[in-house]
Short mmCIF file of C-alpha atoms (C1' of nucleotides) in Angstrom, two decimals:
data_model
loop_
_atom_site.label_atom_id
_atom_site.label_comp_id
_atom_site.label_asym_id
_atom_site.label_seq_id
_atom_site.Cartn_x
_atom_site.Cartn_y
_atom_site.Cartn_z
CA UNK A 773 9.00 26.59 -3.25
CA UNK A 774 6.42 29.35 -3.23
CA UNK A 775 2.93 27.94 -2.74
CA UNK A 776 -0.24 29.38 -4.21
CA UNK A 777 -3.53 29.26 -2.50
CA UNK A 778 -5.69 27.75 -5.19
CA UNK A 779 -9.36 27.09 -5.04
CA UNK A 780 -8.76 23.41 -5.74
CA UNK A 781 -6.46 23.08 -2.77
CA UNK A 782 -8.80 24.93 -0.43
CA UNK A 783 -11.77 22.81 -1.41
CA UNK A 784 -9.88 19.54 -1.12
CA UNK A 785 -8.74 20.49 2.35
CA UNK A 786 -12.24 21.54 3.41
CA UNK A 787 -13.65 18.26 2.16
CA UNK A 788 -11.20 16.25 4.22
CA UNK A 789 -11.87 18.36 7.29
CA UNK A 790 -15.61 17.99 6.88
CA UNK A 791 -15.70 14.25 7.40
CA UNK A 792 -14.43 11.65 9.79
CA UNK A 793 -14.69 8.66 7.47
CA UNK A 794 -11.02 8.91 6.46
CA UNK A 795 -11.78 9.24 2.78
CA UNK A 796 -9.87 7.85 -0.18
CA UNK A 797 -8.51 10.02 -2.97
CA UNK A 798 -11.37 8.94 -5.17
CA UNK A 799 -14.02 9.81 -2.63
CA UNK A 800 -12.49 13.25 -2.27
CA UNK A 801 -12.42 13.59 -6.03
CA UNK A 802 -16.12 12.80 -6.33
CA UNK A 803 -17.00 15.34 -3.65
CA UNK A 804 -14.73 17.96 -5.17
CA UNK A 805 -16.48 17.63 -8.52
CA UNK A 806 -19.60 19.03 -6.89
CA UNK A 807 -17.75 22.30 -6.39
CA UNK A 808 -15.36 22.24 -9.34
CA UNK A 809 -16.97 20.04 -11.99
CA UNK A 810 -13.91 19.73 -14.20
CA UNK A 811 -11.33 19.15 -11.48
CA UNK A 812 -9.06 16.25 -12.30
CA UNK A 813 -8.01 13.29 -10.22
CA UNK A 814 -4.37 14.19 -10.81
CA UNK A 815 -4.96 17.51 -9.12
CA UNK A 816 -6.50 15.78 -6.15
CA UNK A 817 -3.45 13.55 -5.78
CA UNK A 818 -1.04 16.44 -6.20
CA UNK A 819 -2.82 18.48 -3.57
CA UNK A 820 -3.04 15.59 -1.17
CA UNK A 821 0.73 15.43 -1.39
CA UNK A 822 1.07 19.14 -0.79
CA UNK A 823 -1.29 19.11 2.17
CA UNK A 824 0.75 16.31 3.70
CA UNK A 825 3.94 18.26 3.22
CA UNK A 826 2.34 21.21 4.95
CA UNK A 827 1.41 18.93 7.81
CA UNK A 828 -2.28 19.65 7.40
CA UNK A 829 -3.35 16.09 6.74
CA UNK A 830 -2.09 12.59 7.39
CA UNK A 831 -2.04 9.61 5.09
CA UNK A 832 -3.27 6.29 6.42
CA UNK A 833 -2.56 3.29 4.30
CA UNK A 834 -3.65 -0.28 4.51
CA UNK A 835 -1.49 -1.42 1.66
CA UNK A 836 -4.10 -1.26 -1.05
CA UNK A 837 -5.18 2.30 -0.98
CA UNK A 838 -4.49 5.46 0.94
CA UNK A 839 -6.94 7.27 3.12
CA UNK A 840 -6.60 10.75 4.50
CA UNK A 841 -7.19 12.35 7.85
CA UNK A 842 -7.37 16.01 8.78
CA UNK A 843 -6.76 15.14 12.43
CA UNK A 844 -3.05 15.59 12.84
CA UNK A 845 -2.78 15.38 16.58
CA UNK A 846 -1.48 12.16 18.07
CA UNK A 847 -4.02 9.41 17.73
CA UNK A 848 -4.26 5.93 16.33
CA UNK A 849 -6.58 3.93 14.14
CA UNK A 850 -8.84 0.96 14.36
CA UNK A 851 -10.02 -0.70 11.18
CA UNK A 852 -13.08 -2.89 11.19
CA UNK A 853 -12.56 -6.01 9.12
CA UNK A 854 -16.28 -6.30 8.50
CA UNK A 855 -17.35 -2.85 7.35
CA UNK A 856 -13.92 -1.40 6.53
CA UNK A 857 -14.62 1.69 8.61
CA UNK A 858 -11.70 3.37 10.26
CA UNK A 859 -12.15 4.71 13.77
CA UNK A 860 -9.96 7.23 15.49
CA UNK A 861 -8.54 5.90 18.71
CA UNK A 862 -7.62 8.57 21.19
CA UNK A 863 -4.69 8.29 23.50
CA UNK A 864 -6.92 8.47 26.53
CA UNK A 865 -8.64 5.32 25.30
CA UNK A 866 -5.38 3.53 24.89
CA UNK A 867 -2.77 4.03 27.53
CA UNK A 868 0.56 3.29 26.05
CA UNK A 869 3.79 3.38 27.84
CA UNK A 870 6.40 2.38 25.42
CA UNK A 871 9.81 2.13 26.95
CA UNK A 872 11.97 3.23 24.12
CA UNK A 873 15.18 3.49 26.07
CA UNK A 874 16.50 0.23 24.70
CA UNK A 875 15.96 1.35 21.16
CA UNK A 876 17.53 4.76 21.52
CA UNK A 877 20.43 3.15 23.35
CA UNK A 878 20.98 0.92 20.36
CA UNK A 879 21.12 3.91 18.07
CA UNK A 880 17.63 4.08 16.67
CA UNK A 881 16.21 7.58 16.24
CA UNK A 882 12.47 7.29 16.35
CA UNK A 883 10.50 9.85 14.40
CA UNK A 884 7.12 8.28 14.46
CA UNK A 885 5.19 5.45 16.02
CA UNK A 886 2.12 4.12 14.28
CA UNK A 887 -0.31 1.92 16.06
CA UNK A 888 -3.02 0.34 14.00
CA UNK A 889 -5.56 -2.08 15.26
CA UNK A 890 -7.82 -4.41 13.43
CA UNK A 891 -10.91 -6.17 14.58
CA UNK A 892 -14.65 -5.80 14.71
CA UNK A 893 -16.25 -2.49 15.52
CA UNK A 894 -19.13 -2.01 17.95
CA UNK A 895 -21.73 -1.58 15.20
CA UNK A 896 -20.70 -4.76 13.46
CA UNK A 897 -20.55 -6.82 16.64
CA UNK A 898 -24.12 -5.77 17.32
CA UNK A 899 -25.12 -6.79 13.83
CA UNK A 900 -26.24 -3.27 12.99
CA UNK A 901 -24.13 -3.01 9.88
CA UNK A 902 -24.98 -5.16 6.92
CA UNK A 903 -22.19 -4.57 4.48
CA UNK A 904 -19.05 -2.72 3.65
CA UNK A 905 -19.18 1.02 4.25
CA UNK A 906 -17.70 3.95 2.35
CA UNK B 160 -9.13 -26.98 -0.45
CA UNK B 161 -6.54 -29.72 -0.72
CA UNK B 162 -3.06 -28.23 -0.92
CA UNK B 163 -0.20 -29.68 -2.87
CA UNK B 164 3.36 -29.44 -1.77
CA UNK B 165 4.97 -28.02 -4.86
CA UNK B 166 8.60 -27.32 -5.40
CA UNK B 167 7.81 -23.70 -6.15
CA UNK B 168 6.07 -23.25 -2.82
CA UNK B 169 8.85 -24.97 -0.87
CA UNK B 170 11.54 -22.86 -2.46
CA UNK B 171 9.66 -19.60 -1.98
CA UNK B 172 9.18 -20.41 1.69
CA UNK B 173 12.84 -21.35 2.13
CA UNK B 174 13.94 -18.11 0.51
CA UNK B 175 11.85 -16.04 2.88
CA UNK B 176 13.12 -18.01 5.87
CA UNK B 177 16.70 -17.61 4.76
CA UNK B 178 16.83 -13.84 5.08
CA UNK B 179 15.96 -11.11 7.53
CA UNK B 180 15.73 -8.26 5.07
CA UNK B 181 11.95 -8.59 4.77
CA UNK B 182 12.03 -9.11 1.03
CA UNK B 183 9.59 -7.87 -1.57
CA UNK B 184 7.78 -10.20 -3.97
CA UNK B 185 10.16 -9.19 -6.68
CA UNK B 186 13.26 -9.89 -4.65
CA UNK B 187 11.89 -13.34 -3.86
CA UNK B 188 11.14 -13.86 -7.53
CA UNK B 189 14.72 -13.05 -8.52
CA UNK B 190 16.12 -15.45 -5.93
CA UNK B 191 13.67 -18.16 -6.90
CA UNK B 192 14.78 -17.99 -10.53
CA UNK B 193 18.18 -19.26 -9.42
CA UNK B 194 16.51 -22.54 -8.46
CA UNK B 195 13.63 -22.62 -10.94
CA UNK B 196 14.69 -20.53 -13.91
CA UNK B 197 11.27 -20.34 -15.54
CA UNK B 198 9.22 -19.68 -12.44
CA UNK B 199 6.77 -16.85 -12.95
CA UNK B 200 6.04 -13.82 -10.84
CA UNK B 201 2.39 -14.80 -10.73
CA UNK B 202 3.35 -18.04 -9.03
CA UNK B 203 5.36 -16.13 -6.47
CA UNK B 204 2.37 -13.93 -5.65
CA UNK B 205 -0.01 -16.87 -5.51
CA UNK B 206 2.27 -18.75 -3.15
CA UNK B 207 2.85 -15.73 -0.95
CA UNK B 208 -0.89 -15.61 -0.49
CA UNK B 209 -1.06 -19.33 0.32
CA UNK B 210 1.80 -19.11 2.80
CA UNK B 211 0.01 -16.27 4.54
CA UNK B 212 -3.18 -18.27 4.73
CA UNK B 213 -1.24 -21.12 6.29
CA UNK B 214 0.16 -18.68 8.82
CA UNK B 215 3.72 -19.37 7.79
CA UNK B 216 4.59 -15.84 6.78
CA UNK B 217 3.38 -12.33 7.48
CA UNK B 218 2.86 -9.46 5.11
CA UNK B 219 4.24 -6.07 6.02
CA UNK B 220 3.08 -3.20 3.93
CA UNK B 221 4.09 0.40 3.76
CA UNK B 222 1.38 1.31 1.36
CA UNK B 223 3.44 1.09 -1.77
CA UNK B 224 4.65 -2.42 -1.76
CA UNK B 225 4.42 -5.50 0.39
CA UNK B 226 7.27 -7.17 2.17
CA UNK B 227 7.26 -10.59 3.75
CA UNK B 228 8.48 -12.00 6.99
CA UNK B 229 8.91 -15.62 8.05
CA UNK B 230 8.97 -14.56 11.71
CA UNK B 231 5.42 -15.00 12.81
CA UNK B 232 5.84 -14.57 16.51
CA UNK B 233 4.79 -11.29 18.05
CA UNK B 234 7.18 -8.55 17.11
CA UNK B 235 7.11 -5.14 15.51
CA UNK B 236 8.96 -3.24 12.84
CA UNK B 237 11.17 -0.23 12.49
CA UNK B 238 11.70 1.27 9.07
CA UNK B 239 14.67 3.47 8.38
CA UNK B 240 13.70 6.47 6.29
CA UNK B 241 17.23 6.76 4.95
CA UNK B 242 18.13 3.26 3.82
CA UNK B 243 14.63 1.74 3.73
CA UNK B 244 15.76 -1.23 5.80
CA UNK B 245 13.23 -2.84 8.05
CA UNK B 246 14.36 -3.98 11.48
CA UNK B 247 12.58 -6.43 13.70
CA UNK B 248 11.77 -4.93 17.06
CA UNK B 249 11.39 -7.47 19.78
CA UNK B 250 8.95 -7.10 22.57
CA UNK B 251 11.71 -7.07 25.12
CA UNK B 252 13.13 -4.00 23.43
CA UNK B 253 9.82 -2.24 23.52
CA UNK B 254 7.76 -2.58 26.64
CA UNK B 255 4.22 -1.86 25.76
CA UNK B 256 1.38 -1.87 28.14
CA UNK B 257 -1.67 -0.99 26.21
CA UNK B 258 -4.71 -0.64 28.36
CA UNK B 259 -7.40 -1.89 26.07
CA UNK B 260 -10.18 -2.02 28.63
CA UNK B 261 -11.74 1.19 27.37
CA UNK B 262 -11.89 -0.12 23.85
CA UNK B 263 -13.39 -3.47 24.69
CA UNK B 264 -15.87 -1.75 26.95
CA UNK B 265 -16.98 0.35 24.00
CA UNK B 266 -17.57 -2.76 21.94
CA UNK B 267 -14.39 -3.04 19.90
CA UNK B 268 -13.13 -6.58 19.41
CA UNK B 269 -9.42 -6.33 18.77
CA UNK B 270 -7.87 -9.03 16.64
CA UNK B 271 -4.54 -7.51 15.96
CA UNK B 272 -2.32 -4.64 16.96
CA UNK B 273 0.39 -3.44 14.64
CA UNK B 274 3.10 -1.15 15.80
CA UNK B 275 5.39 0.32 13.23
CA UNK B 276 8.07 2.82 13.84
CA UNK B 277 9.89 5.08 11.49
CA UNK B 278 13.12 6.91 11.95
CA UNK B 279 16.81 6.57 11.38
CA UNK B 280 18.61 3.32 12.04
CA UNK B 281 21.91 2.98 13.90
CA UNK B 282 23.95 2.44 10.73
CA UNK B 283 22.55 5.52 9.05
CA UNK B 284 22.97 7.73 12.10
CA UNK B 285 26.62 6.75 12.14
CA UNK B 286 26.92 7.59 8.47
CA UNK B 287 27.92 4.04 7.61
CA UNK B 288 25.25 3.60 4.98
CA UNK B 289 25.49 5.60 1.81
CA UNK B 290 22.31 4.88 -0.02
CA UNK B 291 19.08 2.95 -0.12
CA UNK B 292 19.41 -0.73 0.59
CA UNK B 293 17.60 -3.77 -0.83
"C1'" DG C 99 -7.43 -39.76 -13.10
"C1'" DT C 100 -8.38 -35.43 -11.39
"C1'" DA C 101 -8.13 -31.28 -9.25
"C1'" DT C 102 -4.73 -28.02 -7.88
"C1'" DA C 103 -0.70 -25.40 -9.41
"C1'" DT C 104 1.96 -23.38 -12.99
"C1'" DG C 105 3.75 -20.20 -16.80
"C1'" DC C 106 2.57 -16.72 -19.61
"C1'" DA C 107 0.57 -12.58 -20.82
"C1'" DA C 108 -3.03 -9.61 -20.48
"C1'" DA C 109 -5.84 -7.02 -17.18
"C1'" DC C 110 -6.34 -4.13 -13.11
"C1'" DA C 111 -6.28 -0.43 -9.76
"C1'" DA C 112 -4.10 3.16 -7.50
"C1'" DT C 113 -1.09 6.62 -8.26
"C1'" DT C 114 2.20 9.48 -10.90
"C1'" DT C 115 3.74 12.30 -14.61
"C1'" DG C 116 4.59 15.06 -19.21
"C1'" DC C 117 2.75 18.66 -21.50
"C1'" DA C 118 0.51 22.80 -22.98
"C1'" DC C 119 -2.34 26.10 -21.09
"C1'" DG C 120 -4.37 28.88 -17.12
"C1'" DC C 121 -4.34 31.80 -13.35
"C1'" DC C 122 -2.45 33.34 -8.58
"C1'" DT C 123 0.54 36.88 -6.82
"C1'" DA D 1075 5.27 38.95 -16.23
"C1'" DG D 1076 6.64 34.84 -14.26
"C1'" DG D 1077 6.15 30.61 -12.46
"C1'" DC D 1078 3.36 27.43 -9.86
"C1'" DG D 1079 -0.92 24.81 -10.58
"C1'" DT D 1080 -4.25 22.65 -13.56
"C1'" DG D 1081 -6.72 19.37 -16.78
"C1'" DC D 1082 -6.08 15.74 -19.61
"C1'" DA D 1083 -4.40 11.52 -20.94
"C1'" DA D 1084 -0.84 8.41 -21.13
"C1'" DA D 1085 2.52 5.98 -18.34
"C1'" DT D 1086 4.04 3.44 -14.26
"C1'" DT D 1087 4.01 0.15 -10.58
"C1'" DG D 1088 2.59 -3.55 -7.83
"C1'" DT D 1089 -0.51 -7.13 -7.98
"C1'" DT D 1090 -4.17 -10.17 -9.83
"C1'" DT D 1091 -6.31 -13.21 -13.13
"C1'" DG D 1092 -7.87 -16.17 -17.35
"C1'" DC D 1093 -6.43 -19.86 -19.80
"C1'" DA D 1094 -4.24 -23.92 -21.48
"C1'" DT D 1095 -0.94 -27.14 -19.83
"C1'" DA D 1096 1.71 -29.65 -16.26
"C1'" DT D 1097 2.07 -32.11 -12.05
"C1'" DA D 1098 1.22 -33.82 -7.19
"C1'" DC D 1099 -1.35 -37.12 -4.97
#
DNA sequence: GTATATGCAAACAATTTGCACGCCT
DNA sequence: AGGCGTGCAAATTGTTTGCATATAC
């Protein structure tokens, strides 16, 4: 399929790249309206799908709602159960040595490993945050 | 809150324990109707929530839809992208040594680590499965 | 007896989609 | 010109909830 480089798509991508809060579709939509006032939420969703297919963004989902991330290199996520923020966890913070030999021996072909952590973030443990973010 | 031991709850729990396919709420509902023909889907959802609160079952979610698991000991999941089956991955199959010192030093309090894998399961790689399961 | 649980149906929230029109290439 | 992309609104899907009644304790 031949893809066009529309203004909507460019702006949506820029918005995601411009933040590290791992925004929801709705948050992106609200931001996008500042640039294209009559953009529609459907367009946001369609472009989020396209950007994923192109490998430019990743979808993070907690079951309720998807969030999006323009960081596509290997990293993991930490979600604070108090403020709902999502933190990027770099590999050098988390040394993982997963011995996958057993699994491949049994016939599993592993495409992707997701590691998600949940707990309380530094800000919330210090009592800096009062309520839910984002 | 004082909990009652209703037939509905008992049956829902037994159904989840009786299978390893990690059923959806709807699948559980269909099974439950065999025992309680006029049980409602709302009751299934309410009891799934209660059973989780009691720590008897776990919720696995892929973002679209939740699945439930009566295995509550530490283990992880592998989802086949061809047949949608979910496999339990035992710790002894996957040796993980996550060095969390860095994270705790930075103030993160980690409650839970989820590891989910995606790929192609043994059956599908062998071409045994034809289509989506469940 | 009383509060919790149920069945039913309506409400919800996030996401998807059909359609006619618009605009990249 | 042709077809992909858009805006709009309606539809879909999974899940939750309000209410009157039933039931466990």
